[in-house]
Amino acid sequence: MKRPDLIHISAISLLAAATPAPTLALAQPPVVAPTLPAPAPPVVLPPAIVTPPPVPLPPLSAAQERWLNDWLKGGAEQGLMARDKATRPLQGDALLSAVIDRARALGTGRVDRADFLDIWALRPTPIDPRPGLAKAISEDRLPQWANGLTPPYAGYDGLRKGLANYERIRDSGGWATLTAQSAPDAVRKRIAIEDKAVTATEKLGDVLQRAQRRYGLNPTGLLDARTLKELNVPVEDRIAAIMANMERWRWMPRDLPVNRVQVNIAAAVLTVFEGDQPISSMRAVTGSPDNATPMLSSSIHSIVVNPPWNVPASIAKRELWPKGRAALARQGYKIVGTPETGERIVQPAGPNSALGRLKFDFNNPFAVYLHDTPSRAKFSSYDRLASHGCIRLEKPVPLAELMVASNPDLNGKIQSLIDTGKTQRVSLPKEVAVYLLYWTAFASNNGTMSFRSDPYGWDKLLAEKIEASSRRADPTAATAPTIASKD
Amino acid sequence: MRKLAFIALTGALALAACGKKEEEAPVTNNLVEPPVENVIVDEPEVAPLPEPTNDTAEAKPLAPPTVSEQQQIEDDAAATGMTARLSPDESSNGAD
């Protein structure tokens, strides 16, 4: 059978993969590489940073000193410190030192690299603000320099505006707690605090549905328990969520590729951007709180059509081996020998494979990927954090078609490749950047804020880590009760 | 003889079960409570106002709102980190 040249096909005989012949497997590794139990990749430490002599900073004019002191007071607007934190005017080296600290905080966030969780694998690139600051001082372009420090994206800017709005709400007294017996006008008034589109004559059901969509809940239009819970989250907690998300934005690269796939793990949705514009989106199923999907960036390099599932050892031990070999065989699993671990379980490709018909491969040390699934029912749910860490896709075939569309030999051929039933790896004409992100607060185009619950507890943990990092930097600093209190 | 013994045993067990059930029954002094039809109810002149309640509390869930495909894509784009690039003019440090 003739196949397009660019399809890197190696028809894998599942039988061969399942044959307990370790030496053969070593000599001819399957095209579909085992996802696990790959040995833990060695921790690659960043290259040692050889610190060059610091760039000398020109003396500041009086006007520049005033401007920088005013700028330092603006940390609250970027979610770095409490709004009413007093700062005394600084001069000379103390001022420059504070400016450089602020520049680093805005550029890369405030969490020490050593404090990152392993699965917060999206790390900011370290920056040295001194050369830019020296140039800005000498050219008298401090505002332009300062504007260039923050993430230049609408997502961050929407959070910045949202922060100002929610601080106004807090300063005005916040919102009243609702109960199931609250009068319709009280519910409408409460929601209108956050949603400027609410009108006095609008049906309450419509108002509630809009709010439920902002919280990622089933839009029933009813004031049910989960809706009440979200509406009763204190405004201070919403502010903390916005600030945590602004911090994560600072970890993002400043120059994202214009073509990319982005996943919000917390909201379990995926969006495809082409030329910086969203062109497609779909629901996803992401890791359960016990199997958190990591934050990371990588590039999808190939798609495996009709993939077998090499069951990770942890899942096999917890969920499959206890069933017994006979039951596993009845359910279609194969047990194959491996030189590393002795035996592993493989679920052959097919309609019931846990990976469905397509698997999107990208390099990462967590053995996670995007894939199809035979379990479609979960996509109609509003609670979709249920996987072992991988990302299950609602519409994998259209996504694959988008990724191969630029190759005439592959364009429109994904379904026919699936229909062959053969396992084969398709290299993408061009790698596609993929970002697995964790957003629990985000602004829509009209500025209205949406929130998701913090399913992994990472917002709270981030606040604690910022606190710890700040305390190390300034041991005399008083313990702050919330993320909002530290610079 | 054996049949008689069986009947006696069954009866004893039945009585025991009944007795146990009696013990577990909630204590209710039926003798003191007057029959319902004899209770004198003071009807208020004006019917009490119903408790304030959400007007959708007993309603059925609404049909999901109609959302165009484009709107859904934009909503999902916002959720995944709306990454439209700001021009230098838009990217200001001042709070709105």
XYZ file of C-alpha atoms in Angstrom:
583
model
C 0.000 0.000 0.000
C 1.445 3.265 -1.114
C 1.450 5.961 1.498
C 2.284 9.633 1.381
C 5.984 10.176 1.650
C 5.750 12.341 4.686
C 3.843 9.861 6.680
C 6.460 8.128 8.691
C 4.792 4.828 8.876
C 5.891 1.798 10.642
C 3.044 -0.552 10.838
C 3.291 -1.964 14.260
C 2.106 -5.388 14.744
C 0.495 -5.336 18.095
C 1.254 -8.970 18.330
C 4.918 -8.212 17.936
C 4.705 -5.464 20.527
C 2.974 -7.820 22.867
C 5.368 -10.687 22.318
C 7.495 -11.170 25.389
C 10.763 -10.994 23.507
C 12.858 -8.413 25.266
C 15.861 -8.781 23.013
C 13.740 -8.252 19.940
C 12.090 -5.280 21.538
C 15.488 -3.818 22.268
C 16.705 -4.398 18.749
C 13.613 -2.938 17.137
C 11.842 -0.566 19.441
C 8.266 0.095 18.488
C 7.506 3.299 16.655
C 5.035 4.213 19.320
C 7.401 4.652 22.165
C 6.244 3.528 25.562
C 4.864 6.469 27.454
C 5.825 4.888 30.702
C 7.636 3.256 32.402
C 10.319 5.399 30.903
C 12.950 5.986 33.519
C 12.711 9.346 35.175
C 14.613 11.775 33.001
C 17.707 13.198 34.575
C 17.169 16.563 36.097
C 18.856 18.994 33.793
C 20.200 21.805 35.818
C 20.404 25.158 34.128
C 23.901 26.090 33.088
C 25.832 27.859 35.751
C 25.337 31.570 35.434
C 28.584 33.408 35.210
C 27.773 36.768 36.610
C 29.398 39.531 34.613
C 30.268 42.737 36.361
C 27.063 44.700 36.853
C 26.260 47.242 34.216
C 26.930 50.682 35.722
C 23.834 52.797 36.064
C 24.010 56.486 35.131
C 23.120 59.009 37.829
C 19.447 59.854 38.028
C 18.092 63.317 37.438
C 15.753 64.747 40.058
C 12.832 64.247 37.675
C 13.823 60.624 37.093
C 14.060 60.026 40.841
C 10.567 61.421 41.290
C 9.227 59.323 38.442
C 10.787 56.122 39.723
C 9.501 56.730 43.251
C 6.008 57.214 41.857
C 6.428 54.087 39.766
C 7.423 52.051 42.784
C 4.185 53.079 44.466
C 2.298 51.455 41.603
C 3.110 47.893 42.616
C -0.436 47.407 43.803
C -1.779 47.954 40.303
C 0.288 45.027 39.099
C -0.844 42.830 41.956
C 2.493 42.928 43.726
C 1.599 44.556 47.022
C -1.201 45.917 49.127
C -2.694 49.065 47.663
C -2.262 51.104 50.785
C 1.282 50.001 51.559
C 3.265 53.114 52.329
C 6.608 53.574 50.674
C 8.911 56.383 51.660
C 10.762 58.203 48.886
C 14.079 56.587 48.087
C 17.254 58.033 46.645
C 20.509 56.924 45.078
C 21.524 53.291 45.351
C 18.560 52.408 47.556
C 16.202 53.686 44.873
C 18.022 51.866 42.061
C 18.103 48.670 44.068
C 14.367 48.866 44.698
C 13.735 49.599 41.026
C 15.738 46.554 39.936
C 13.902 44.360 42.437
C 10.587 45.640 41.117
C 11.678 45.070 37.531
C 12.555 41.464 38.341
C 9.261 40.963 40.139
C 7.313 42.302 37.165
C 9.419 40.424 34.665
C 9.630 36.960 36.176
C 7.477 36.915 39.280
C 8.454 36.597 42.894
C 8.834 32.878 43.456
C 12.402 31.620 43.716
C 13.198 29.024 41.093
C 14.017 26.557 43.843
C 10.496 26.964 45.201
C 8.747 25.866 42.035
C 6.928 22.544 42.203
C 8.290 20.035 39.706
C 4.995 20.079 37.862
C 5.125 23.865 37.558
C 7.398 23.213 34.633
C 6.594 26.496 32.945
C 9.438 28.564 34.333
C 10.210 32.207 33.670
C 13.391 33.054 31.856
C 15.711 34.896 34.247
C 16.251 38.508 33.333
C 18.865 41.110 34.179
C 17.104 44.462 34.248
C 20.263 46.560 34.638
C 21.248 46.979 30.962
C 17.739 48.072 29.995
C 17.464 50.359 32.963
C 20.860 51.949 32.237
C 19.795 52.620 28.663
C 16.427 54.002 29.745
C 18.075 56.380 32.210
C 20.598 57.649 29.708
C 17.933 58.073 27.001
C 15.387 59.391 29.496
C 12.827 56.765 28.472
C 11.902 55.284 31.830
C 8.128 54.955 31.177
C 8.722 52.988 27.979
C 11.215 50.752 29.781
C 8.777 50.131 32.631
C 5.906 49.323 30.260
C 8.039 46.700 28.609
C 8.492 44.721 31.811
C 4.982 43.327 32.163
C 3.531 40.578 29.945
C 2.387 42.331 26.744
C -0.790 40.305 26.398
C -4.491 41.024 26.723
C -4.836 38.182 29.223
C -2.547 39.894 31.721
C -3.995 43.317 31.031
C -7.516 41.990 31.607
C -6.431 40.711 35.019
C -4.825 44.043 35.842
C -8.066 45.864 35.079
C -10.036 43.205 36.931
C -7.837 43.636 39.978
C -8.544 47.365 40.075
C -12.274 46.676 39.760
C -12.405 44.041 42.505
C -10.377 46.235 44.832
C -12.959 48.960 44.241
C -15.690 46.443 45.078
C -13.837 45.424 48.249
C -13.331 49.049 49.272
C -17.060 49.646 48.783
C -17.930 46.882 51.215
C -17.902 43.787 49.010
C -21.113 41.853 48.540
C -23.780 40.374 50.779
C -23.989 36.649 51.396
C -26.883 35.011 49.592
C -28.999 32.075 50.679
C -31.392 29.832 48.812
C -34.168 32.052 50.174
C -32.675 35.318 48.956
C -35.099 37.479 47.056
C -34.686 37.697 43.286
C -33.790 41.372 43.491
C -31.039 40.600 45.999
C -29.606 37.925 43.712
C -29.793 40.230 40.720
C -28.139 43.036 42.688
C -25.375 40.726 43.855
C -24.557 39.475 40.387
C -24.711 42.995 38.942
C -21.750 43.947 41.116
C -19.553 41.825 38.864
C -21.601 41.736 35.664
C -22.359 45.180 34.270
C -24.711 43.694 31.658
C -27.357 42.901 34.286
C -30.490 45.037 33.976
C -33.386 45.462 36.376
C -35.835 43.919 33.925
C -33.730 40.986 32.835
C -35.067 37.576 33.783
C -33.273 36.230 36.816
C -32.734 32.904 35.092
C -30.812 34.617 32.320
C -28.722 36.560 34.837
C -27.939 33.354 36.710
C -27.054 31.485 33.550
C -24.537 34.146 32.625
C -23.011 33.961 36.093
C -22.896 30.156 35.953
C -21.034 30.285 32.660
C -18.517 32.655 34.247
C -17.935 30.100 37.010
C -17.814 27.124 34.666
C -21.000 25.656 36.153
C -23.918 23.959 34.475
C -26.010 26.935 33.285
C -29.323 25.822 34.757
C -30.506 29.316 35.577
C -31.281 28.079 39.082
C -29.792 29.335 42.324
C -28.461 25.920 43.240
C -25.910 25.058 45.907
C -22.855 25.334 43.673
C -23.952 28.661 42.274
C -24.565 29.968 45.772
C -21.135 28.784 46.821
C -19.460 30.671 43.990
C -21.513 33.814 44.570
C -20.562 33.726 48.242
C -16.810 33.523 47.703
C -15.515 36.649 49.477
C -14.230 39.434 47.270
C -10.863 39.176 49.029
C -10.511 35.610 47.734
C -11.349 36.765 44.216
C -8.633 39.418 44.493
C -6.141 36.800 45.670
C -7.066 34.575 42.713
C -6.517 37.432 40.268
C -3.117 38.154 41.799
C -2.070 34.509 41.663
C -2.964 34.390 37.986
C -1.063 37.625 37.301
C 1.949 35.985 38.916
C 1.642 32.962 36.636
C 1.354 35.277 33.642
C 4.812 36.609 34.533
C 6.184 33.107 33.975
C 4.982 33.149 30.378
C 7.411 33.851 27.542
C 7.126 37.400 26.273
C 7.063 36.264 22.679
C 4.617 33.412 22.224
C 4.565 31.765 18.806
C 1.585 32.974 16.816
C 0.466 29.403 16.055
C -0.086 27.359 19.173
C -2.401 25.203 21.232
C -3.304 26.372 24.710
C -5.018 24.366 27.409
C -6.470 25.733 30.605
C -6.096 22.800 32.965
C -8.406 24.294 35.599
C -11.191 24.985 33.097
C -10.562 21.848 30.996
C -10.725 23.632 27.651
C -8.354 23.832 24.711
C -7.997 26.625 22.167
C -6.098 26.626 18.905
C -4.497 29.931 17.947
C -3.426 30.599 14.400
C -1.765 33.888 13.603
C -2.446 34.871 17.215
C -6.204 34.513 16.652
C -8.350 31.788 18.223
C -9.711 29.657 15.374
C -10.996 26.585 17.153
C -11.688 25.338 20.653
C -12.994 22.292 22.387
C -13.709 20.763 25.739
C -11.057 18.651 27.342
C -10.706 16.334 30.302
C -7.691 17.185 32.441
C -6.018 15.601 35.433
C -7.992 14.917 38.563
C -6.781 16.665 41.731
C -4.897 13.461 42.625
C -3.298 13.281 39.182
C -2.556 16.901 38.408
C -1.758 17.813 34.834
C 1.560 19.692 34.826
C 1.970 23.263 33.634
C 4.435 23.157 30.775
C 5.276 24.280 27.277
C 6.474 22.035 24.499
C 5.941 21.371 20.800
C 3.727 18.711 19.273
C 5.926 16.923 16.760
C 3.809 13.977 15.667
C 0.482 12.249 15.894
C 0.131 8.542 16.510
C -2.863 7.143 14.670
C -4.502 4.123 16.304
C -2.171 4.191 19.298
C -1.836 1.309 21.701
C -1.754 2.321 25.335
C 1.365 1.378 27.208
C -0.117 1.533 30.649
C 2.073 3.524 33.046
C 3.381 1.388 35.885
C 1.640 3.493 38.513
C -1.758 3.075 36.886
C -1.131 -0.612 36.237
C -0.228 -1.203 39.847
C -3.150 0.720 41.236
C -5.913 -0.143 38.818
C -5.067 -3.105 36.574
C -2.801 -5.682 38.217
C -5.290 -6.149 41.084
C -7.821 -7.452 38.563
C -5.672 -10.456 37.824
C -4.177 -11.712 34.588
C -7.238 -13.604 33.457
C -9.488 -10.579 33.819
C -6.970 -8.415 32.023
C -6.808 -10.875 29.159
C -10.586 -10.989 28.957
C -10.617 -7.190 28.714
C -8.158 -7.262 25.847
C -5.001 -6.196 27.652
C -1.658 -7.753 26.715
C 1.133 -8.381 29.158
C 4.538 -7.919 27.592
C 8.007 -8.424 28.950
C 10.426 -5.575 29.251
C 14.055 -5.619 30.285
C 13.567 -2.671 32.622
C 10.549 -3.567 34.691
C 9.923 -7.207 33.903
C 6.391 -6.862 32.656
C 4.103 -4.163 31.557
C 0.536 -3.962 30.371
C -0.418 -2.827 26.896
C -3.890 -2.082 25.703
C -3.885 -2.715 21.948
C -5.060 -0.064 19.531
C -8.716 -0.168 18.730
C -12.031 1.456 19.461
C -11.739 0.743 23.171
C -8.160 1.875 23.621
C -7.941 4.412 26.424
C -6.117 6.676 23.971
C -8.883 6.442 21.399
C -7.768 6.811 17.805
C -5.247 9.658 18.028
C -2.423 10.650 20.305
C -0.605 13.981 19.978
C 2.996 13.578 21.077
C 5.238 16.254 22.554
C 8.402 15.973 24.564
C 7.991 16.355 28.295
C 9.298 14.598 31.371
C 5.828 13.766 32.707
C 4.676 11.369 29.976
C 1.558 13.400 29.344
C 0.053 14.102 25.956
C -3.169 15.049 24.248
C -5.299 12.162 23.052
C -8.673 10.935 21.889
C -10.829 8.856 24.225
C -13.604 6.298 23.877
C -15.226 7.773 26.997
C -17.156 10.581 25.377
C -19.765 11.108 28.075
C -17.458 13.160 30.263
C -17.351 15.958 27.705
C -20.956 16.863 28.450
C -20.096 17.255 32.114
C -19.105 20.484 33.827
C -16.687 18.598 36.079
C -14.009 17.451 33.713
C -10.922 17.108 35.880
C -10.886 13.342 35.793
C -7.881 12.007 33.872
C -4.627 10.517 35.092
C -2.837 13.691 33.976
C -3.131 13.460 30.207
C -5.512 15.672 28.285
C -8.427 13.978 26.602
C -9.857 15.847 23.641
C -13.445 16.338 22.599
C -12.609 16.849 18.903
C -9.273 15.179 18.172
C -9.812 14.544 14.459
C -10.437 18.200 13.537
C -7.416 19.167 15.637
C -5.243 16.659 13.803
C -6.569 17.874 10.463
C -5.625 21.447 11.366
C -2.104 20.377 12.233
C -1.476 18.522 8.984
C -3.440 20.843 6.704
C -0.340 22.491 5.247
C 0.797 19.189 3.796
C -1.230 18.303 0.687
C -0.393 14.636 1.137
C -1.925 14.595 4.572
C -4.655 17.216 4.307
C -8.030 15.601 4.924
C -6.554 12.146 5.328
C -6.696 11.667 9.094
C -9.977 9.776 9.128
C -8.846 7.476 6.336
C -5.651 6.749 8.241
C -7.728 5.896 11.290
C -9.925 3.650 9.203
C -6.967 1.493 8.210
C -6.821 0.384 11.821
C -3.044 0.377 11.658
C -0.815 2.047 14.168
C 1.311 4.663 12.501
C 3.104 7.829 13.421
C 2.473 10.950 11.363
C 5.128 13.625 11.632
C 3.668 17.107 11.518
C 4.701 19.327 8.628
C 5.628 21.893 11.239
C 5.797 21.452 14.989
C 2.986 23.142 16.900
C 3.686 24.847 20.214
C 1.570 23.622 23.085
C 1.047 25.341 26.434
C -0.593 23.617 29.371
C -1.608 26.452 31.670
C -3.485 26.848 34.908
C -5.836 29.818 34.938
C -8.406 30.245 37.697
C -9.224 33.872 36.878
C -9.511 35.461 33.475
C -11.268 38.389 31.842
C -13.567 38.219 28.857
C -13.469 40.707 26.008
C -15.945 42.992 27.786
C -13.867 42.970 30.962
C -16.161 40.745 33.036
C -14.133 38.367 35.151
C -14.581 34.618 35.116
C -13.336 32.318 37.851
C -12.737 28.644 38.306
C -12.335 26.831 41.558
C -8.703 26.165 42.417
C -8.889 22.396 41.862
C -5.237 21.684 42.635
C -4.923 24.277 45.394
C -2.130 25.954 43.450
C -3.333 29.523 43.999
C -3.009 29.136 47.744
C 0.297 27.339 47.428
C 1.622 30.063 45.159
C 0.718 32.701 47.719
C 2.610 30.748 50.361
C 5.661 30.421 48.141
C 5.668 34.118 47.339
C 5.468 34.763 51.038
C 8.397 32.439 51.708
C 10.513 33.965 48.950
C 9.768 37.482 50.130
C 10.649 36.595 53.708
C 14.000 35.207 52.613
C 14.667 38.371 50.629
C 13.701 40.548 53.570
C 13.793 38.652 56.874
C 12.596 41.745 58.716
C 9.356 41.839 56.750
C 6.242 41.173 58.776
C 4.322 38.026 57.955
C 1.626 38.888 55.490
C -1.803 37.326 55.752
C -2.446 37.177 52.037
C -0.753 37.265 48.698
C -1.843 40.879 48.410
C 0.417 42.056 51.152
C 3.825 41.227 49.813
C 5.935 42.929 47.243
C -46.397 -32.945 68.533
C -43.520 -31.586 66.516
C -45.991 -29.485 64.525
C -47.428 -28.000 67.684
C -43.976 -27.136 68.958
C -43.174 -25.403 65.694
C -46.369 -23.339 65.825
C -45.602 -22.347 69.409
C -42.073 -21.342 68.516
C -43.220 -19.313 65.519
C -45.750 -17.553 67.651
C -43.167 -16.760 70.291
C -40.814 -15.343 67.703
C -43.580 -13.278 66.185
C -44.483 -11.869 69.567
C -40.837 -11.150 70.305
C -40.497 -9.272 67.010
C -43.629 -7.304 67.671
C -42.433 -6.517 71.120
C -39.118 -5.281 69.778
C -40.878 -3.171 67.210
C -43.031 -1.707 69.913
C -39.966 -0.717 71.869
C -38.384 1.003 68.894
C -41.447 2.959 67.923
C -41.143 6.695 68.457
C -42.739 7.863 71.643
C -46.007 9.537 70.781
C -48.684 10.257 73.320
C -51.657 9.628 71.148
C -54.018 9.829 74.050
C -53.274 13.435 74.855
C -53.252 14.861 71.383
C -56.742 15.822 70.300
C -58.046 14.553 66.997
C -57.126 16.848 64.182
C -60.699 17.790 63.443
C -61.106 19.107 66.972
C -58.141 21.463 66.876
C -59.215 25.058 66.915
C -57.112 27.033 64.516
C -56.986 30.785 64.790
C -57.164 31.902 61.224
C -55.299 35.163 60.712
C -57.300 37.895 59.090
C -54.616 38.394 56.493
C -52.774 35.471 55.041
C -49.070 35.617 55.949
C -46.728 36.667 53.217
C -44.803 33.806 51.723
C -41.198 33.611 52.750
C -38.994 35.554 50.391
C -37.627 33.083 47.957
C -35.821 33.051 44.730
C -38.350 32.966 41.939
C -36.495 30.165 40.214
C -36.104 28.059 43.347
C -38.738 25.571 42.308
C -38.369 26.076 38.616
C -36.933 23.529 36.320
C -33.475 24.077 34.866
C -33.521 26.360 31.884
C -32.415 25.190 28.513
C -28.747 25.934 27.964
C -28.239 29.392 26.498
C -27.622 29.569 22.799
C -23.991 30.377 22.196
C -22.659 30.768 18.684
C -19.609 28.775 17.712
C -17.595 31.962 17.348
C -18.673 33.195 20.783
C -17.735 29.829 22.295
C -14.308 30.006 20.689
C -13.801 33.503 22.079
C -14.962 32.420 25.533
C -12.613 29.444 25.441
C -9.796 31.679 24.210
C -10.325 33.910 27.230
C -10.302 30.850 29.468
C -7.081 29.491 28.025
C -5.299 32.805 28.413
C -6.391 35.432 25.957
C -3.049 36.187 24.427
C -3.768 38.926 21.935
C -0.658 41.056 21.862
C -0.994 44.563 23.169
C 0.500 47.485 21.336
C 2.949 49.549 23.402
C 0.212 52.163 23.796
C -2.263 49.644 25.194
C 0.246 48.153 27.593
C 0.228 50.776 30.277
C 1.010 50.445 33.898
C -1.818 52.615 35.105
C -4.893 51.101 36.656
C -8.134 51.655 34.814
